[in-house]
Coordinates of C-alpha atoms in Angstrom, one line a residue:
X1 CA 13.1 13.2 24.1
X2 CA 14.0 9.5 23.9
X3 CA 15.5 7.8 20.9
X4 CA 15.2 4.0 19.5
X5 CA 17.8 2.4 17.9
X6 CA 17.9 0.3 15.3
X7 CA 21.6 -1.4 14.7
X8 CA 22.2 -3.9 11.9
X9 CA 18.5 -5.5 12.8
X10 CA 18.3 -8.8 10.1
X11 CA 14.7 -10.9 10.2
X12 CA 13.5 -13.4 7.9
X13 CA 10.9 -16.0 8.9
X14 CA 11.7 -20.2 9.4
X15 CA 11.5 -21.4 6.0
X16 CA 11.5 -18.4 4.5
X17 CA 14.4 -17.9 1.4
X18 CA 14.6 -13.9 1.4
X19 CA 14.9 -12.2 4.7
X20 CA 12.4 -9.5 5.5
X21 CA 15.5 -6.7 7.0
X22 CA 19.0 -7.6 6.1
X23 CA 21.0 -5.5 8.4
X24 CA 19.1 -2.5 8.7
X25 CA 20.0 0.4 11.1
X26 CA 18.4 3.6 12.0
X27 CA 17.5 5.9 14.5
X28 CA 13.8 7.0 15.8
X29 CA 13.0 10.3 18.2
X30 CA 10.1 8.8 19.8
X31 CA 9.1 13.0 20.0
X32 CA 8.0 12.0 16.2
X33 CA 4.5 11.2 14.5
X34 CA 6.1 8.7 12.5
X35 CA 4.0 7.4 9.3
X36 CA 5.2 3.6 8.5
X37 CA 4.7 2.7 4.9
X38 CA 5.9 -0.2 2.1
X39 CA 4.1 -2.2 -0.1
X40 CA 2.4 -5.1 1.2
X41 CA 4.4 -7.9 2.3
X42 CA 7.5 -5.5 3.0
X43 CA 7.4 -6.0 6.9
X44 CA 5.3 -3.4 8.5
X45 CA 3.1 -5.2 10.8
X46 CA 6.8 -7.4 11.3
X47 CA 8.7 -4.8 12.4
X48 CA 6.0 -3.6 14.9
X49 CA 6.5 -7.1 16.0
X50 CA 10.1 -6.8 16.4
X51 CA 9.9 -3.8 18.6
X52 CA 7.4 -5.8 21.2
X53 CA 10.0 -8.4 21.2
X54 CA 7.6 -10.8 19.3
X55 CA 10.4 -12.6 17.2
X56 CA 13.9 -13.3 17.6
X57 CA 16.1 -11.6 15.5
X58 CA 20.4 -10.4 14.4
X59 CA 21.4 -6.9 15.7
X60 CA 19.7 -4.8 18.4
X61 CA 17.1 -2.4 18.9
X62 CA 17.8 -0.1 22.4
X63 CA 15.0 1.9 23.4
X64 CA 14.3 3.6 26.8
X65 CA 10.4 3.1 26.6
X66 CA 7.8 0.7 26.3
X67 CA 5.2 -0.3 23.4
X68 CA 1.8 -0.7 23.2
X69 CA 0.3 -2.2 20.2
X70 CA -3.6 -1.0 18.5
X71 CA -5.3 -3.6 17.7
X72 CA -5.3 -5.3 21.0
X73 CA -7.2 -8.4 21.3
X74 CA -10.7 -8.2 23.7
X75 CA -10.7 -11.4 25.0
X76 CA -14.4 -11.2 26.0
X77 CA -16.3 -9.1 23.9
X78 CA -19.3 -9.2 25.9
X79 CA -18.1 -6.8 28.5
X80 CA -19.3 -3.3 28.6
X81 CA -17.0 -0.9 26.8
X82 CA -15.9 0.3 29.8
X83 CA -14.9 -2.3 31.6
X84 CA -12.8 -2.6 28.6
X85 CA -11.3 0.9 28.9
X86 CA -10.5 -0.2 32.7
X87 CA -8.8 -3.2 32.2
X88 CA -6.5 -0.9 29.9
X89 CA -6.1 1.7 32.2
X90 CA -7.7 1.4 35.2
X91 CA -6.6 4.5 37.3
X92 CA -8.5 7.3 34.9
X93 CA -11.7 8.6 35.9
X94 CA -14.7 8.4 34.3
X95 CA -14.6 12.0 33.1
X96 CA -11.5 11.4 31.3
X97 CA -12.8 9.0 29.9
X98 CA -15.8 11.0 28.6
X99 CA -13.9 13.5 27.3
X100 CA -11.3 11.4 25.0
X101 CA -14.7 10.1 23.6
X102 CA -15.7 14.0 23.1
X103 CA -12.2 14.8 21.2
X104 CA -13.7 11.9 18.8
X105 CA -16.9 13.5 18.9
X106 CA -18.3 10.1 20.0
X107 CA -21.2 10.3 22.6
X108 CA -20.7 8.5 25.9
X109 CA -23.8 6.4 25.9
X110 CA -20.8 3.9 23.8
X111 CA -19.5 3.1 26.9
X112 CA -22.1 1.1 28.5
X113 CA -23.0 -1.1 26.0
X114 CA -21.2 -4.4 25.2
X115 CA -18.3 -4.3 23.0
X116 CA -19.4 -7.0 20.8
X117 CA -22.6 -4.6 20.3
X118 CA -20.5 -1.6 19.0
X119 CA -20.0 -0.8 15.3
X120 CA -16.3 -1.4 14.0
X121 CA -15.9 2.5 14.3
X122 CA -16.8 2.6 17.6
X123 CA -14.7 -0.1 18.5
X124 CA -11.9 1.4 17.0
X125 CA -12.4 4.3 19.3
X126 CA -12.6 2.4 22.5
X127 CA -9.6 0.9 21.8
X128 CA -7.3 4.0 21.3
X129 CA -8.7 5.9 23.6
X130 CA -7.7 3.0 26.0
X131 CA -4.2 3.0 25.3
X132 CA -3.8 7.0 24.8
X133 CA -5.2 6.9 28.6
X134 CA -3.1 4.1 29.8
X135 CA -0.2 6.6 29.0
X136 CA 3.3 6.5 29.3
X137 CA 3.7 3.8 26.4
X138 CA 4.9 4.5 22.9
X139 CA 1.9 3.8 20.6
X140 CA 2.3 1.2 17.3
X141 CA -1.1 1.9 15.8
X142 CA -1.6 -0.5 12.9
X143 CA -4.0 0.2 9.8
X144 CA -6.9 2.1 12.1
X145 CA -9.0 3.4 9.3
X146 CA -10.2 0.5 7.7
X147 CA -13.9 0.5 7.1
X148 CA -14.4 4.2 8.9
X149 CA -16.9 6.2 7.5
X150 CA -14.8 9.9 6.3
X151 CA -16.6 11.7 9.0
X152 CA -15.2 9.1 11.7
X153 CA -12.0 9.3 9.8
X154 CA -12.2 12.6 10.2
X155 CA -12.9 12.7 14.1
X156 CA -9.6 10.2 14.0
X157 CA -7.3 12.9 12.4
X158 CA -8.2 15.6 14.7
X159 CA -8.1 13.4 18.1
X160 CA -4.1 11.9 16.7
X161 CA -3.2 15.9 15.8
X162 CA -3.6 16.6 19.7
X163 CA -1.8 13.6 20.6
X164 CA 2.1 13.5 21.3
X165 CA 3.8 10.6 19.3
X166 CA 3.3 7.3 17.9
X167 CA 4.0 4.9 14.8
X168 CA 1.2 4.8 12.8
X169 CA 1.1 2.4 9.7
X170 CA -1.6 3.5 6.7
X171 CA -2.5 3.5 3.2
X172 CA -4.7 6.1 3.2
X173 CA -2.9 9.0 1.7
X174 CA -5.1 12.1 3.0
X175 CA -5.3 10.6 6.4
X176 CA -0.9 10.2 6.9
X177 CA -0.7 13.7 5.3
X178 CA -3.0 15.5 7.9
X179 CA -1.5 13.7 10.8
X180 CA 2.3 12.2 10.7
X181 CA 5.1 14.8 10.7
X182 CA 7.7 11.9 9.4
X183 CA 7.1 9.0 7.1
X184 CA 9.3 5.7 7.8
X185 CA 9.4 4.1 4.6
X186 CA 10.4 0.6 4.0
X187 CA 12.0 0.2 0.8
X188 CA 13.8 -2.6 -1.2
X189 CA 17.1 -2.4 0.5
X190 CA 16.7 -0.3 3.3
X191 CA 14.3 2.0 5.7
X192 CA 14.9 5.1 5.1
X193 CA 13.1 8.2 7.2
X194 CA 12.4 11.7 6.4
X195 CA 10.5 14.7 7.9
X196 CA 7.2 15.8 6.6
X197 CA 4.2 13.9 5.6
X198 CA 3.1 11.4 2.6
X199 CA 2.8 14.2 -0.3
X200 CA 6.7 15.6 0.7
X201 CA 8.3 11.8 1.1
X202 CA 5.9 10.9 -2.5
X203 CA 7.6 14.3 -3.8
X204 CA 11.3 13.3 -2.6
X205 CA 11.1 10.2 -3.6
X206 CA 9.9 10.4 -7.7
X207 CA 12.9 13.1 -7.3
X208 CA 15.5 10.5 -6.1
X209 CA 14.2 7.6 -8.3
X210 CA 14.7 10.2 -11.3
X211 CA 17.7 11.4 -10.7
X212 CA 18.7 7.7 -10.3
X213 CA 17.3 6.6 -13.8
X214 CA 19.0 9.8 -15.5
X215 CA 22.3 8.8 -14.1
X216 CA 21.7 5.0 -14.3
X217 CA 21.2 6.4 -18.1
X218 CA 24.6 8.5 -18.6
X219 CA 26.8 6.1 -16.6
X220 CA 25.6 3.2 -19.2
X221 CA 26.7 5.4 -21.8
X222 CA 30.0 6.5 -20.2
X223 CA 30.6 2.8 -19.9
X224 CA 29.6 1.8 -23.6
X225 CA 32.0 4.3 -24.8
X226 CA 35.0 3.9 -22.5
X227 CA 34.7 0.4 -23.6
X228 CA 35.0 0.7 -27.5
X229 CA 37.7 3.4 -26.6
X230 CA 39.2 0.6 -24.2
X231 CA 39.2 -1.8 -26.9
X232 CA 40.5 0.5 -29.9
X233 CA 43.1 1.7 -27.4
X234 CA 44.3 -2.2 -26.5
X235 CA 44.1 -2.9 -30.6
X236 CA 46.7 -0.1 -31.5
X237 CA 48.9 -0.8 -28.7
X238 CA 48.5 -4.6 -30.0
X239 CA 49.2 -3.3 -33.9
X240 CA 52.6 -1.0 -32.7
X241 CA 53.6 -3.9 -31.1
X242 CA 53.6 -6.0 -34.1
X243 CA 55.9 -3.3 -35.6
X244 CA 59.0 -3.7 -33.7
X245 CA 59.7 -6.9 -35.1
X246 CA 59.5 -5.0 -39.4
X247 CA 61.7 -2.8 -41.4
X248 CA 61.0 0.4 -43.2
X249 CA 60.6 1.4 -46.4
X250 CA 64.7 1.7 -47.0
X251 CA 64.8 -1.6 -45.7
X252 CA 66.1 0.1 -42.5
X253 CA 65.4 -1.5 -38.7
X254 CA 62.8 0.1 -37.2
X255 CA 63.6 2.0 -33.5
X256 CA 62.3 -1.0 -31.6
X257 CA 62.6 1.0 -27.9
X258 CA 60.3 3.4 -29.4
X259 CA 58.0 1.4 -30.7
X260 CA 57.9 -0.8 -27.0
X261 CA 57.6 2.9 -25.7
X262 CA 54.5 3.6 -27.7
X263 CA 53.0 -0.1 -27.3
X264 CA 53.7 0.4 -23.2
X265 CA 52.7 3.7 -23.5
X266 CA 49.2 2.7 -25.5
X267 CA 48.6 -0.5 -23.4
X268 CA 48.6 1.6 -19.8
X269 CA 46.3 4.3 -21.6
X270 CA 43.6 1.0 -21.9
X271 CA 44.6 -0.2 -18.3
X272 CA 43.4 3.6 -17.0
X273 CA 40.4 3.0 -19.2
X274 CA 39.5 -0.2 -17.7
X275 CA 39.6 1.2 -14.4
X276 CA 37.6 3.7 -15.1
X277 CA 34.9 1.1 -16.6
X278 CA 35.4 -0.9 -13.3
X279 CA 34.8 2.6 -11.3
X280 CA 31.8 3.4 -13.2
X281 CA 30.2 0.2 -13.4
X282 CA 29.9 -0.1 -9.3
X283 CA 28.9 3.5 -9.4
X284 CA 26.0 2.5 -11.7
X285 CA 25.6 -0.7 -9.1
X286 CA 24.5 1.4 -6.7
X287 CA 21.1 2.9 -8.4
X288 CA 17.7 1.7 -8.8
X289 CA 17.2 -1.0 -6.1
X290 CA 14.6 1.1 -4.0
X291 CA 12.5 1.7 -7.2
X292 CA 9.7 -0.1 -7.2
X293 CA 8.4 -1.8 -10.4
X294 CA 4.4 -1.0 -10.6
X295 CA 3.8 -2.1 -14.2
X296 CA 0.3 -1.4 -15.6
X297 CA -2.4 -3.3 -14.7
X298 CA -5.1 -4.3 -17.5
X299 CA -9.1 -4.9 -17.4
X300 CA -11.6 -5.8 -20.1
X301 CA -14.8 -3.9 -19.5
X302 CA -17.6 -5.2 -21.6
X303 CA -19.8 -2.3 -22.9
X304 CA -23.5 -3.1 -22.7
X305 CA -25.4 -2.5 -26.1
X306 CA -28.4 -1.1 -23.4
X307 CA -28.3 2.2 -21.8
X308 CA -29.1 3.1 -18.8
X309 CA -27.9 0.1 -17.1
X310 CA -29.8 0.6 -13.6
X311 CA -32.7 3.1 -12.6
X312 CA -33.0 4.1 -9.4
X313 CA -36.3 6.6 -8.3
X314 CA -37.2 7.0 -5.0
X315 CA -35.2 4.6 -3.6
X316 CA -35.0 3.4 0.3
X317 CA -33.8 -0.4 1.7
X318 CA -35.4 -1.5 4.6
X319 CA -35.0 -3.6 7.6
X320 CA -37.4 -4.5 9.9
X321 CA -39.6 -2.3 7.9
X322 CA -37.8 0.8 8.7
X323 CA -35.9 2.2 6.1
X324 CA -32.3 3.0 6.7
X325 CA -31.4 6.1 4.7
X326 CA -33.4 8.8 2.9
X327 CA -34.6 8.4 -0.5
X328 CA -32.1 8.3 -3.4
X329 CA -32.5 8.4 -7.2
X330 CA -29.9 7.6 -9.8
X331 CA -29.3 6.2 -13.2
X332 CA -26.2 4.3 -14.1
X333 CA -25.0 4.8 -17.8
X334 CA -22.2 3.0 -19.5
X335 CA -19.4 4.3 -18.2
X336 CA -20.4 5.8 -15.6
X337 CA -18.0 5.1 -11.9
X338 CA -20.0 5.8 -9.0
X339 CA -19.1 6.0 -5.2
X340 CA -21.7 5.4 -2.8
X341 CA -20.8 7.8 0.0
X342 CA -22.4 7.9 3.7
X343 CA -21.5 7.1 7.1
X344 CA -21.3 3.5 8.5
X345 CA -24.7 1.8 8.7
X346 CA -25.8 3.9 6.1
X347 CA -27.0 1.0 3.4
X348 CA -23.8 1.8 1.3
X349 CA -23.0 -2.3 0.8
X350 CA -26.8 -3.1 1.1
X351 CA -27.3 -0.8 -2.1
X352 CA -24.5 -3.2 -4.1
X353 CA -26.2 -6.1 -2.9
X354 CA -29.2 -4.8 -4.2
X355 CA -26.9 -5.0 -7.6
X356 CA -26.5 -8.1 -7.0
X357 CA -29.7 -9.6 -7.1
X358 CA -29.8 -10.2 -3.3
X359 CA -33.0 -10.4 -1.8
X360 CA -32.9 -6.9 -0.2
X361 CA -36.4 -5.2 1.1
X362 CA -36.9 -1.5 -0.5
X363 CA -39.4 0.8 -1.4
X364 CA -39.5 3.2 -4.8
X365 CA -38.8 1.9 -8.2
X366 CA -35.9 -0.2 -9.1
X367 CA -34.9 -1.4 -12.3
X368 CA -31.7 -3.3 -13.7
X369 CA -31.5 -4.3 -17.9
X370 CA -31.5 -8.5 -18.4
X371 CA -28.5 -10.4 -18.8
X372 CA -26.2 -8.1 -17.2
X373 CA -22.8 -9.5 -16.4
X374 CA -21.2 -8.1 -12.7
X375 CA -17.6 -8.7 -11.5
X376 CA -17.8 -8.4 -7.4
X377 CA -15.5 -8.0 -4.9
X378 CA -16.5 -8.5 -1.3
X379 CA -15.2 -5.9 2.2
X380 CA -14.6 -9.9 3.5
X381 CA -11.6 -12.3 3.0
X382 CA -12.5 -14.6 5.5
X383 CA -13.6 -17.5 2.8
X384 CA -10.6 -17.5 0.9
X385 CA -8.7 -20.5 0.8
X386 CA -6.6 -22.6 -1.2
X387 CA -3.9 -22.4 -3.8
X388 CA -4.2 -19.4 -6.4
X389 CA -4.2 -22.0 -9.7
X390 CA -7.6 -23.9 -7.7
X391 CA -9.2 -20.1 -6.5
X392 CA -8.8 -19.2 -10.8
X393 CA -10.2 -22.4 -11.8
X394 CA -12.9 -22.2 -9.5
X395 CA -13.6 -18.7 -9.9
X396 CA -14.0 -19.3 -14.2
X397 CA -11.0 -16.8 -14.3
X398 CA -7.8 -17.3 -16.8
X399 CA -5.1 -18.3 -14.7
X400 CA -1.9 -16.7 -16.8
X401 CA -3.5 -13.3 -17.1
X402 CA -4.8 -13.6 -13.3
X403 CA -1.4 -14.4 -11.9
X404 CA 0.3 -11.7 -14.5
X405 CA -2.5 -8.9 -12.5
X406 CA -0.9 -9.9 -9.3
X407 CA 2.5 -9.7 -10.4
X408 CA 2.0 -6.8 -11.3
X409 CA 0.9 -5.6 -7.9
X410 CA 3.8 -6.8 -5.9
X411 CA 2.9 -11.1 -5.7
X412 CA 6.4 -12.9 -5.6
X413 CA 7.4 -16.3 -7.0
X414 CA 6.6 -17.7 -2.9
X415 CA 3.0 -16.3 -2.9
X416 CA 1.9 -18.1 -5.5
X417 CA 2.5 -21.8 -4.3
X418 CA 0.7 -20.6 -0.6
X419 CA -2.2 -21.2 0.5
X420 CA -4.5 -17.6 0.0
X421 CA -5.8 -18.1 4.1
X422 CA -2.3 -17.8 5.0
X423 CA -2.0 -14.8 3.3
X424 CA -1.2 -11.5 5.0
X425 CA -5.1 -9.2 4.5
X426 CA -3.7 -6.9 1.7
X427 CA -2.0 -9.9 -0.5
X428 CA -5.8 -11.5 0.3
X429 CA -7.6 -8.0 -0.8
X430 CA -5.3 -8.4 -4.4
X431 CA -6.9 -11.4 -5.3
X432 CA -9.9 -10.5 -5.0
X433 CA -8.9 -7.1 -7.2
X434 CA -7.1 -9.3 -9.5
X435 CA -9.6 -11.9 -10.1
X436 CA -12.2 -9.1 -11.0
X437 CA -10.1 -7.0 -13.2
X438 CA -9.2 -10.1 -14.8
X439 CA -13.2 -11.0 -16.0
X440 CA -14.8 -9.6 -18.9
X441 CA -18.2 -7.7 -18.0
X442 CA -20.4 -5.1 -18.1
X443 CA -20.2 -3.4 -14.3
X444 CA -17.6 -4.1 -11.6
X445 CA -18.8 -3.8 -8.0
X446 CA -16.6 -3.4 -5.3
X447 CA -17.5 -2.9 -1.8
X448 CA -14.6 -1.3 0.1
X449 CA -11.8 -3.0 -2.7
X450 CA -8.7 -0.7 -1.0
X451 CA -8.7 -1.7 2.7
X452 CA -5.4 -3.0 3.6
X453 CA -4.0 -2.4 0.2
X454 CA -0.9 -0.7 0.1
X455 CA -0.5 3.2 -1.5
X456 CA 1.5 1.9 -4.9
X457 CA -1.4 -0.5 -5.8
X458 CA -4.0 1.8 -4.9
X459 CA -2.3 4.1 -7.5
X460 CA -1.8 1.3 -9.9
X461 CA -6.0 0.6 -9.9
X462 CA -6.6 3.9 -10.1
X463 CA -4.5 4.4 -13.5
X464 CA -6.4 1.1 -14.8
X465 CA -9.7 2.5 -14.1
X466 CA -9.2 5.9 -15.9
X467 CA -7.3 4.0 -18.6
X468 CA -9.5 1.6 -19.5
X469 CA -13.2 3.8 -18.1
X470 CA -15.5 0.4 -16.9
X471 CA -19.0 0.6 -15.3
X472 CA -17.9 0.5 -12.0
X473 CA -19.8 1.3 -8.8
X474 CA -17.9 1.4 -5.6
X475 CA -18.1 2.1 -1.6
X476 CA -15.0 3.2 -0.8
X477 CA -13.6 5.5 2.1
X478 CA -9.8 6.4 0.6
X479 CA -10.7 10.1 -0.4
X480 CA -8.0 10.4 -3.0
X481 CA -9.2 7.5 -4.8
X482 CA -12.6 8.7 -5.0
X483 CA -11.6 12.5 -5.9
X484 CA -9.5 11.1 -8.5
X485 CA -11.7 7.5 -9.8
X486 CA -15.8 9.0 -9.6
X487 CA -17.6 10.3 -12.1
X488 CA -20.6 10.7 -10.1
X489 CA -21.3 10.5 -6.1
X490 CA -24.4 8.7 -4.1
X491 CA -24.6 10.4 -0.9
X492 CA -26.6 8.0 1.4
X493 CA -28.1 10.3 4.7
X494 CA -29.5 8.2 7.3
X495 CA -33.3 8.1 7.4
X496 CA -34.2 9.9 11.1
X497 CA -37.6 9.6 10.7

């Protein structure tokens, strides 16, 4: 067992107001499988950064082992995979190389074609199993599953469970709770870690963030009354005061030492009072800064006065005249939120652009009502690209209600004077999101909408959706939000004729 250290670590970028860690400290067993999480923009991929020695930064991080980081870059992408695998460790054998492919249940015929050639699954693959091999390295494995199929996902889960330790950062809730047994979380004010997976740290932390709100609660009630008793405490020491200076009834002179008594007496009573306002008030200071604010988001689905929508019989896409998956019928009813399930390759995102109107080759029937309006969100960010006022002017979009939806999921008052392609991908993947929800029409498609988006804006669509019930049809590979978002599932097999 090794441990790193984390010792008043402070970050913030050149330029930047805010720093990303403000004198953080902690402690790591690198024994752990350690699942990193925060919302976008919270320093995830920068702290991975910090522990290569990447960036300069305040404090110190001791550790007695080295990193390696997944994604590396391939540098020549036309090598064979294993000359990849080689370069990355290049005193393992070729059998053990074949069988890290067989824990992914990956055949080995992968390995001698070009890299460039190989789906993004497969690449995926070549590159762990290249740095599991190389050994003897700490592994900082960022956002792996994006795009994987479930059934390559799945393959992932088991080949990490046999594995030792590593940092792995995610949004995919199912995938962190099968595989880490401690979540690193970064929070508002501080990283905090626990042991367990997603589901225990989700549980502990709606727990804490109660329990703050409920004393955050009493302590502004103990405060509002201490201070009218403070006050009416301070006014009758004020009035006894005032008394020394009368006479009674008999015209007698009235025991002035015992009224100063009283008036002293009164005065310190509000004195205690105030100190125990003071007390409570930095009591009350401490609560609430690691709860995050996920107001609700809205969308405006525009019903269609037609029903069904699209008809589907006998369906199959083609390329080069071969069709790509078996045939498929469906209707699409107002309403109605379909997934389109099926490995990688399958036609999934053909299928949408089939929706579209794209000029897509197909055999079977195929039939979509006139006039139909269709909010779309692309897997790709790569054409994004100027200030967030020109992308809602150009995209037809209202710009108030489309910077209010990104508020919303997590967009600070900096983001929205940059540039969108300087944009980290998950800030990129909430435009997108944001633009769509904030269109009027009668069926959203979104082809993978989720990757790189972090866990509390996933949660935040999801409430939208089943708020608000639009047409939506979707490829998606985050299991929870299909389980919890899908009225119906499109199962695409792969045609093996």
């Amino acid at each position: 067992m090794s441990l790193i250290n984390v010792n008043n670590l402070t970050f913030g970028y050149e330029g930047s107001i805010n720093n990303v860690f403000e004198n953080v400290s902690f402690n790591i067993d690198t024994d752990w499988k350690l699942g990193l999480i925060g919302r976008n923009g919270k320093g995830k991929t920068t702290f991975l950064k910090l522990l290569l020695g990447e960036y300069e930064y305040k404090g110190t991080i001791s550790k007695n082992v080295e990193f390696d980081y997944f994604p590396f870059e391939v540098k020549n992408k036309e090598k064979m995979a294993i000359e990849i695998v080689n370069g990355i460790a290049p005193n393992v054998e070729d059998w053990e190389i074949i069988k890290e492919l067989n824990l992914l249940n990956t055949n080995a015929e992968i390995l001698y074609r070009n890299f460039c050639s190989l789906s993004g699954g497969e690449q995926i693959k070549i590159l762990l199993i290249s740095l599991f091999l190389k050994g003897g390295n700490f592994l900082l494995i960022d956002e792996p599953t994006n795009h994987l199929d479930s059934e390559t996902k799945e393959n992932l889960v088991e080949y990490l469970k046999k594995k030792k330790s590593f940092i792995l950062v995610s949004h995919d809730r199912d995938f962190l709770d099968k595989v880490v047994d401690h979540i690193i979380s970064i929070n508002n004010t501080n990283i905090d870690i626990q042991k367990g997976n997603f589901t225990s740290w989700k549980e502990n932390k709606e727990a804490q963030d109660n329990f703050e709100q409920t004393q955050n609660e009493k302590l502004t009630k103990d405060i509002n009354r201490l201070e009218i008793a403070s006050k009416n405490t301070s006014k009758w020491s004020d009035k006894i005061e005032k008394t020394k200076y009368n006479t009674n009834n008999s015209g007698c002179s009235i025991d002035r030492g015992y009224v100063g008594h009283q008036s002293a007496k009164m005065m310190k009573k509000a004195k205690v009072m105030e100190k125990r306002i003071e007390k409570t008030i930095q009591q009350k200071s401490t609560l609430l800064h690691n709860i995050e604010k996920a107001d609700a988001l809205k969308i405006t689905p525009l019903e269609s006065r037609k029903s069904p929508l699209i008809v589907a019989n006998n369906l199959q896409i083609e390329y080069n005249k071969k069709a790509i998956f078996d045939k498929v019928s469906f209707e699409i009813e107002n309403g109605d939120r379909i997934a389109i399930t099926g490995k990688n390759g399958a036609g999934k995102s053909s299928i949408l652009k089939l929706i579209m109107g794209e000029e897509i080759n197909y055999t079977g029937n195929f039939k979509k009502i006139n006039d139909i309006k269709i909010s779309y969100v692309s897997q790709s960010t790569e054409n994004l690209k100027g200030t967030l006022k020109e992308y809602a002017k150009q995209n037809q979009v209202d710009e108030s209600i489309f910077k209010a939806m990104l508020s919303k999921m997590g967009f600070t008052n900096s983001e929205f004077e940059s540039d969108i392609s300087k944009m980290s991908e998950g800030q990129k993947k909430k435009v997108l999101i944001a633009k769509s929800i904030s269109e009027t029409t009668n069926i959203y498609i979104w082809d993978e909408p989720l990757n790189y988006i972090d866990i509390l804006t996933r949660i935040q669509i999801e409430e939208v959706i089943l708020k608000y019930k639009p047409t939506l049809i979707f490829v998606e590979h985050d299991e929870a939000f299909v389980k919890k978002v899908a009225t119906k599932i499109i199962k695409l097999e792969k045609y093996l004729k």
